[in-house]
Amino acid sequence: MNDAFTITDEQQDYSQYDLSENPFPYSPVPAEDPEIYCGQPHVTEKISSTVSSMLSTGKSKHLVVTGKYGNGKSHTLKYTRSLLRDRNDVVVGYVAQPGEGFLDIYHEFIYDLGFNRLQGLAYEYLASVSRDVTDTNPSDASAMESLIDEGDVLLSEIVPEAVRRLSDVTKFADFARAIVHMVYEDTNLYAWQWLTSEGIRYEQRKEMEIHSALDDDTMGVRAFTALKNLLLDLGYTGVFVFVDEFESIARLSPKTEQATLNSIRHLMDQNSSGLCMLFGCAPEVWQDVMSEYHAFSERIGQEVALRPLTAENLFDLVEDYLDRERTVTESEGSVRPFTEDSLELILQRSQGNVRQILSVCSRMLDEAAVEERADITTDFAEEFF
């Protein structure tokens, strides 16, 4: 029997550091809803200003956040999304990377919203129509769904008017029919597939009286604009779109890259209100976009750069992570078991890169615990490196 491996589920004891567990991620990738954000003031101010402008005025505003790999672009976008997600007056969608063109951005955005949210919007719209054309007064999507389920409102009473109104609002009759079909048990999956641009058979489209296929960038821009117009008609302030890893457009062919940027530009041009797009992009790619595609970059106009962490940033970051797992309140607000000197060394070796810092801190804390060291000193950190 090979005993070279020692695999065990025994948990490491961090109580000597007043910690319940190692608070640093082993794989330093941003959580879906980050609880900790070590903000650089110039970045948080710029993002706050952009987001607040859209919320307060309804006018569209966009921003690109640049930074080298590991400096926190994804974390910044996801943290901002988490701040907006619970608001009732906006819809927020995250796109992990732009894919092969705008249709992929649209597809990922709709998928991030999810089937239930889109179906809820359909019920919400039917509720607004039902209040006008029936004696009922559904206050929200769930009330509308109950009225339909209990037979108090027949879909045949309200759907023709809903399609007519929604077609006027969205200027896209096929989109209107697809939204309304999200409430039909027999066709809601077909409607979802069409709305996500996954493609459905002609017979399935015919069943919903949808004549076009949502299968290219132009149709994606049209569908996205239709969705935003639907939301504004329902009283929402607007839509927030977070597009991460925008630098991946650089691997597209020049023709496809230009087509993608043109589609986003058209989206911005067609939506002067109710739209806020935040991009995460590597600085070198953004510089190329700025120099080669003026029409696109001018639509955004604003850029803010994430810089490598300073010593002050690092101390705040480490404190925040440690405090999350502190078992003794007296220990909160300190960087123990790290010493300030050892953190300075970590900062120097990682060149202020957040991803590397979190990874190093995680592994260093584990090793110190195994060796039962009282503190993570500069000497220990030197040995570790």
Short mmCIF file of N, CA and C in Angstrom, two decimals, residues 92-188:
data_model
loop_
_atom_site.label_atom_id
_atom_site.label_comp_id
_atom_site.label_asym_id
_atom_site.label_seq_id
_atom_site.Cartn_x
_atom_site.Cartn_y
_atom_site.Cartn_z
N VAL A 92 -30.35 44.31 -12.96
CA VAL A 92 -28.89 44.22 -13.02
C VAL A 92 -28.48 42.87 -13.62
N GLY A 93 -27.55 42.93 -14.57
CA GLY A 93 -27.07 41.69 -15.18
C GLY A 93 -25.55 41.71 -15.33
N TYR A 94 -24.94 40.53 -15.13
CA TYR A 94 -23.48 40.42 -15.19
C TYR A 94 -23.08 39.51 -16.36
N VAL A 95 -22.15 39.98 -17.16
CA VAL A 95 -21.65 39.21 -18.31
C VAL A 95 -20.18 38.91 -18.04
N ALA A 96 -19.83 37.64 -17.89
CA ALA A 96 -18.47 37.28 -17.48
C ALA A 96 -17.42 37.66 -18.51
N GLN A 97 -17.77 37.57 -19.79
CA GLN A 97 -16.87 38.02 -20.85
C GLN A 97 -17.68 38.17 -22.13
N PRO A 98 -17.23 39.03 -23.06
CA PRO A 98 -18.10 39.39 -24.18
C PRO A 98 -18.29 38.31 -25.24
N GLY A 99 -17.53 37.20 -25.18
CA GLY A 99 -17.75 36.10 -26.12
C GLY A 99 -17.36 36.47 -27.53
N GLU A 100 -18.21 36.04 -28.49
CA GLU A 100 -17.87 36.21 -29.90
C GLU A 100 -18.57 37.40 -30.55
N GLY A 101 -19.30 38.16 -29.76
CA GLY A 101 -20.00 39.30 -30.34
C GLY A 101 -21.10 39.78 -29.43
N PHE A 102 -21.85 40.80 -29.88
CA PHE A 102 -22.87 41.37 -29.00
C PHE A 102 -23.96 40.37 -28.66
N LEU A 103 -24.28 39.45 -29.59
CA LEU A 103 -25.35 38.49 -29.30
C LEU A 103 -24.99 37.64 -28.07
N ASP A 104 -23.71 37.34 -27.90
CA ASP A 104 -23.27 36.59 -26.72
C ASP A 104 -23.43 37.44 -25.45
N ILE A 105 -23.15 38.74 -25.54
CA ILE A 105 -23.35 39.62 -24.39
C ILE A 105 -24.83 39.64 -24.00
N TYR A 106 -25.69 39.78 -25.01
CA TYR A 106 -27.14 39.78 -24.75
C TYR A 106 -27.56 38.45 -24.13
N HIS A 107 -27.08 37.35 -24.70
CA HIS A 107 -27.43 36.00 -24.20
C HIS A 107 -27.04 35.84 -22.73
N GLU A 108 -25.82 36.22 -22.40
CA GLU A 108 -25.35 36.07 -21.02
C GLU A 108 -26.11 36.98 -20.07
N PHE A 109 -26.46 38.16 -20.54
CA PHE A 109 -27.21 39.10 -19.70
C PHE A 109 -28.59 38.51 -19.36
N ILE A 110 -29.29 38.02 -20.37
CA ILE A 110 -30.63 37.45 -20.14
C ILE A 110 -30.52 36.21 -19.24
N TYR A 111 -29.49 35.41 -19.46
CA TYR A 111 -29.31 34.21 -18.62
C TYR A 111 -29.04 34.59 -17.17
N ASP A 112 -28.30 35.69 -16.98
CA ASP A 112 -28.03 36.12 -15.61
C ASP A 112 -29.31 36.60 -14.92
N LEU A 113 -30.21 37.22 -15.70
CA LEU A 113 -31.51 37.59 -15.12
C LEU A 113 -32.26 36.34 -14.70
N GLY A 114 -32.29 35.37 -15.59
CA GLY A 114 -32.92 34.08 -15.27
C GLY A 114 -34.37 33.99 -15.71
N PHE A 115 -34.81 32.76 -15.86
CA PHE A 115 -36.17 32.46 -16.33
C PHE A 115 -37.21 33.09 -15.41
N ASN A 116 -37.07 32.89 -14.10
CA ASN A 116 -38.10 33.36 -13.16
C ASN A 116 -38.24 34.88 -13.17
N ARG A 117 -37.12 35.58 -13.29
CA ARG A 117 -37.19 37.05 -13.30
C ARG A 117 -37.90 37.53 -14.56
N LEU A 118 -37.56 36.91 -15.71
CA LEU A 118 -38.19 37.33 -16.96
C LEU A 118 -39.68 37.00 -16.95
N GLN A 119 -40.03 35.83 -16.38
CA GLN A 119 -41.44 35.46 -16.28
C GLN A 119 -42.16 36.43 -15.33
N GLY A 120 -41.48 36.82 -14.26
CA GLY A 120 -42.05 37.79 -13.33
C GLY A 120 -42.35 39.11 -14.01
N LEU A 121 -41.44 39.55 -14.92
CA LEU A 121 -41.69 40.80 -15.65
C LEU A 121 -42.90 40.67 -16.56
N ALA A 122 -43.08 39.47 -17.13
CA ALA A 122 -44.25 39.24 -17.99
C ALA A 122 -45.54 39.36 -17.17
N TYR A 123 -45.56 38.73 -15.99
CA TYR A 123 -46.74 38.84 -15.12
C TYR A 123 -46.96 40.29 -14.68
N GLU A 124 -45.84 40.99 -14.43
CA GLU A 124 -45.93 42.38 -13.99
C GLU A 124 -46.60 43.23 -15.08
N TYR A 125 -46.21 42.97 -16.33
CA TYR A 125 -46.81 43.74 -17.41
C TYR A 125 -48.29 43.40 -17.58
N LEU A 126 -48.61 42.11 -17.47
CA LEU A 126 -50.01 41.71 -17.57
C LEU A 126 -50.83 42.34 -16.45
N ALA A 127 -50.21 42.49 -15.27
CA ALA A 127 -50.92 43.13 -14.15
C ALA A 127 -51.27 44.58 -14.50
N SER A 128 -50.34 45.29 -15.14
CA SER A 128 -50.60 46.68 -15.50
C SER A 128 -51.74 46.77 -16.51
N VAL A 129 -51.79 45.79 -17.44
CA VAL A 129 -52.87 45.78 -18.43
C VAL A 129 -54.18 45.39 -17.77
N SER A 130 -54.12 44.40 -16.87
CA SER A 130 -55.33 43.91 -16.20
C SER A 130 -56.00 45.01 -15.39
N ARG A 131 -55.20 45.87 -14.79
CA ARG A 131 -55.78 46.96 -14.01
C ARG A 131 -56.61 47.91 -14.89
N ASP A 132 -56.22 47.98 -16.17
CA ASP A 132 -56.91 48.91 -17.09
C ASP A 132 -58.12 48.28 -17.77
N VAL A 133 -58.07 46.98 -18.07
CA VAL A 133 -59.12 46.40 -18.92
C VAL A 133 -60.03 45.43 -18.18
N THR A 134 -59.77 45.18 -16.89
CA THR A 134 -60.67 44.31 -16.11
C THR A 134 -61.04 45.04 -14.82
N ASP A 135 -61.89 44.39 -14.04
CA ASP A 135 -62.29 44.99 -12.75
C ASP A 135 -61.31 44.63 -11.63
N THR A 136 -60.28 43.89 -11.94
CA THR A 136 -59.32 43.46 -10.92
C THR A 136 -58.24 44.51 -10.73
N ASN A 137 -57.51 44.38 -9.61
CA ASN A 137 -56.46 45.37 -9.31
C ASN A 137 -55.21 44.67 -8.78
N PRO A 138 -54.59 43.80 -9.59
CA PRO A 138 -53.40 43.09 -9.10
C PRO A 138 -52.27 44.08 -8.83
N SER A 139 -51.67 43.97 -7.64
CA SER A 139 -50.65 44.95 -7.25
C SER A 139 -49.28 44.60 -7.80
N ASP A 140 -49.04 43.32 -8.06
CA ASP A 140 -47.71 42.92 -8.53
C ASP A 140 -47.79 41.62 -9.32
N ALA A 141 -46.61 41.09 -9.67
CA ALA A 141 -46.55 39.89 -10.52
C ALA A 141 -47.21 38.69 -9.85
N SER A 142 -46.93 38.47 -8.57
CA SER A 142 -47.48 37.29 -7.90
C SER A 142 -49.00 37.39 -7.77
N ALA A 143 -49.53 38.59 -7.55
CA ALA A 143 -50.98 38.77 -7.48
C ALA A 143 -51.62 38.46 -8.83
N MET A 144 -50.93 38.89 -9.90
CA MET A 144 -51.44 38.61 -11.25
C MET A 144 -51.43 37.12 -11.52
N GLU A 145 -50.38 36.46 -11.14
CA GLU A 145 -50.28 35.01 -11.36
C GLU A 145 -51.41 34.28 -10.61
N SER A 146 -51.70 34.72 -9.39
CA SER A 146 -52.77 34.08 -8.61
C SER A 146 -54.12 34.27 -9.28
N LEU A 147 -54.37 35.48 -9.78
CA LEU A 147 -55.66 35.74 -10.45
C LEU A 147 -55.83 34.85 -11.68
N ILE A 148 -54.74 34.65 -12.41
CA ILE A 148 -54.82 33.79 -13.61
C ILE A 148 -55.02 32.33 -13.19
N ASP A 149 -54.24 31.89 -12.19
CA ASP A 149 -54.33 30.50 -11.74
C ASP A 149 -55.73 30.16 -11.21
N GLU A 150 -56.34 31.13 -10.54
CA GLU A 150 -57.66 30.89 -9.93
C GLU A 150 -58.81 31.17 -10.91
N GLY A 151 -58.49 31.58 -12.12
CA GLY A 151 -59.52 31.79 -13.13
C GLY A 151 -60.26 33.11 -12.99
N ASP A 152 -59.76 34.00 -12.12
CA ASP A 152 -60.43 35.30 -11.96
C ASP A 152 -60.16 36.23 -13.14
N VAL A 153 -59.05 36.00 -13.81
CA VAL A 153 -58.73 36.73 -15.04
C VAL A 153 -58.34 35.71 -16.09
N LEU A 154 -58.98 35.79 -17.23
CA LEU A 154 -58.65 34.87 -18.34
C LEU A 154 -57.58 35.52 -19.23
N LEU A 155 -56.59 34.71 -19.59
CA LEU A 155 -55.53 35.27 -20.45
C LEU A 155 -56.12 35.82 -21.75
N SER A 156 -57.17 35.16 -22.23
CA SER A 156 -57.78 35.64 -23.48
C SER A 156 -58.35 37.06 -23.34
N GLU A 157 -58.64 37.47 -22.10
CA GLU A 157 -59.16 38.82 -21.86
C GLU A 157 -58.10 39.89 -22.01
N ILE A 158 -56.88 39.55 -21.63
CA ILE A 158 -55.86 40.60 -21.52
C ILE A 158 -54.69 40.46 -22.49
N VAL A 159 -54.45 39.24 -23.01
CA VAL A 159 -53.26 39.05 -23.84
C VAL A 159 -53.27 39.89 -25.13
N PRO A 160 -54.40 39.93 -25.88
CA PRO A 160 -54.37 40.75 -27.11
C PRO A 160 -54.00 42.21 -26.82
N GLU A 161 -54.57 42.77 -25.76
CA GLU A 161 -54.25 44.15 -25.42
C GLU A 161 -52.80 44.28 -24.94
N ALA A 162 -52.35 43.27 -24.19
CA ALA A 162 -50.96 43.30 -23.70
C ALA A 162 -49.97 43.27 -24.86
N VAL A 163 -50.23 42.41 -25.84
CA VAL A 163 -49.33 42.33 -27.00
C VAL A 163 -49.35 43.65 -27.77
N ARG A 164 -50.55 44.23 -27.91
CA ARG A 164 -50.65 45.49 -28.66
C ARG A 164 -49.85 46.60 -27.96
N ARG A 165 -50.06 46.72 -26.66
CA ARG A 165 -49.37 47.78 -25.91
C ARG A 165 -47.85 47.56 -25.88
N LEU A 166 -47.50 46.31 -25.63
CA LEU A 166 -46.07 46.00 -25.52
C LEU A 166 -45.36 46.18 -26.87
N SER A 167 -46.07 45.90 -27.96
CA SER A 167 -45.49 46.12 -29.29
C SER A 167 -45.23 47.61 -29.51
N ASP A 168 -46.18 48.44 -29.04
CA ASP A 168 -46.00 49.89 -29.17
C ASP A 168 -44.81 50.37 -28.33
N VAL A 169 -44.69 49.82 -27.13
CA VAL A 169 -43.63 50.26 -26.20
C VAL A 169 -42.26 49.82 -26.69
N THR A 170 -42.18 48.59 -27.16
CA THR A 170 -40.87 48.02 -27.51
C THR A 170 -40.52 48.21 -28.98
N LYS A 171 -41.50 48.53 -29.82
CA LYS A 171 -41.30 48.61 -31.28
C LYS A 171 -40.79 47.27 -31.83
N PHE A 172 -41.19 46.20 -31.19
CA PHE A 172 -40.69 44.89 -31.60
C PHE A 172 -41.78 43.87 -31.23
N ALA A 173 -42.68 43.61 -32.21
CA ALA A 173 -43.85 42.77 -31.95
C ALA A 173 -43.46 41.35 -31.55
N ASP A 174 -42.42 40.79 -32.17
CA ASP A 174 -42.02 39.42 -31.83
C ASP A 174 -41.53 39.35 -30.39
N PHE A 175 -40.80 40.37 -29.94
CA PHE A 175 -40.35 40.40 -28.56
C PHE A 175 -41.56 40.46 -27.61
N ALA A 176 -42.54 41.28 -27.99
CA ALA A 176 -43.75 41.40 -27.17
C ALA A 176 -44.45 40.06 -27.04
N ARG A 177 -44.58 39.34 -28.13
CA ARG A 177 -45.26 38.03 -28.08
C ARG A 177 -44.46 37.04 -27.24
N ALA A 178 -43.13 37.07 -27.38
CA ALA A 178 -42.30 36.14 -26.60
C ALA A 178 -42.43 36.42 -25.10
N ILE A 179 -42.44 37.69 -24.72
CA ILE A 179 -42.59 38.04 -23.30
C ILE A 179 -43.93 37.52 -22.77
N VAL A 180 -45.00 37.78 -23.52
CA VAL A 180 -46.32 37.33 -23.06
C VAL A 180 -46.39 35.81 -22.97
N HIS A 181 -45.73 35.11 -23.89
CA HIS A 181 -45.76 33.64 -23.86
C HIS A 181 -44.96 33.06 -22.69
N MET A 182 -44.21 33.91 -21.97
CA MET A 182 -43.51 33.42 -20.77
C MET A 182 -44.50 32.97 -19.69
N VAL A 183 -45.78 33.36 -19.79
CA VAL A 183 -46.75 32.97 -18.76
C VAL A 183 -47.57 31.75 -19.19
N TYR A 184 -47.42 31.31 -20.42
CA TYR A 184 -48.15 30.12 -20.88
C TYR A 184 -47.35 28.87 -20.55
N GLU A 185 -47.99 27.93 -19.87
CA GLU A 185 -47.29 26.71 -19.46
C GLU A 185 -46.76 25.92 -20.65
N ASP A 186 -47.55 25.92 -21.76
CA ASP A 186 -47.18 25.10 -22.93
C ASP A 186 -46.03 25.69 -23.73
N THR A 187 -45.86 27.02 -23.67
CA THR A 187 -44.89 27.64 -24.58
C THR A 187 -43.81 28.45 -23.86
N ASN A 188 -43.84 28.47 -22.51
CA ASN A 188 -42.89 29.38 -21.85
C ASN A 188 -41.42 28.98 -22.08
#
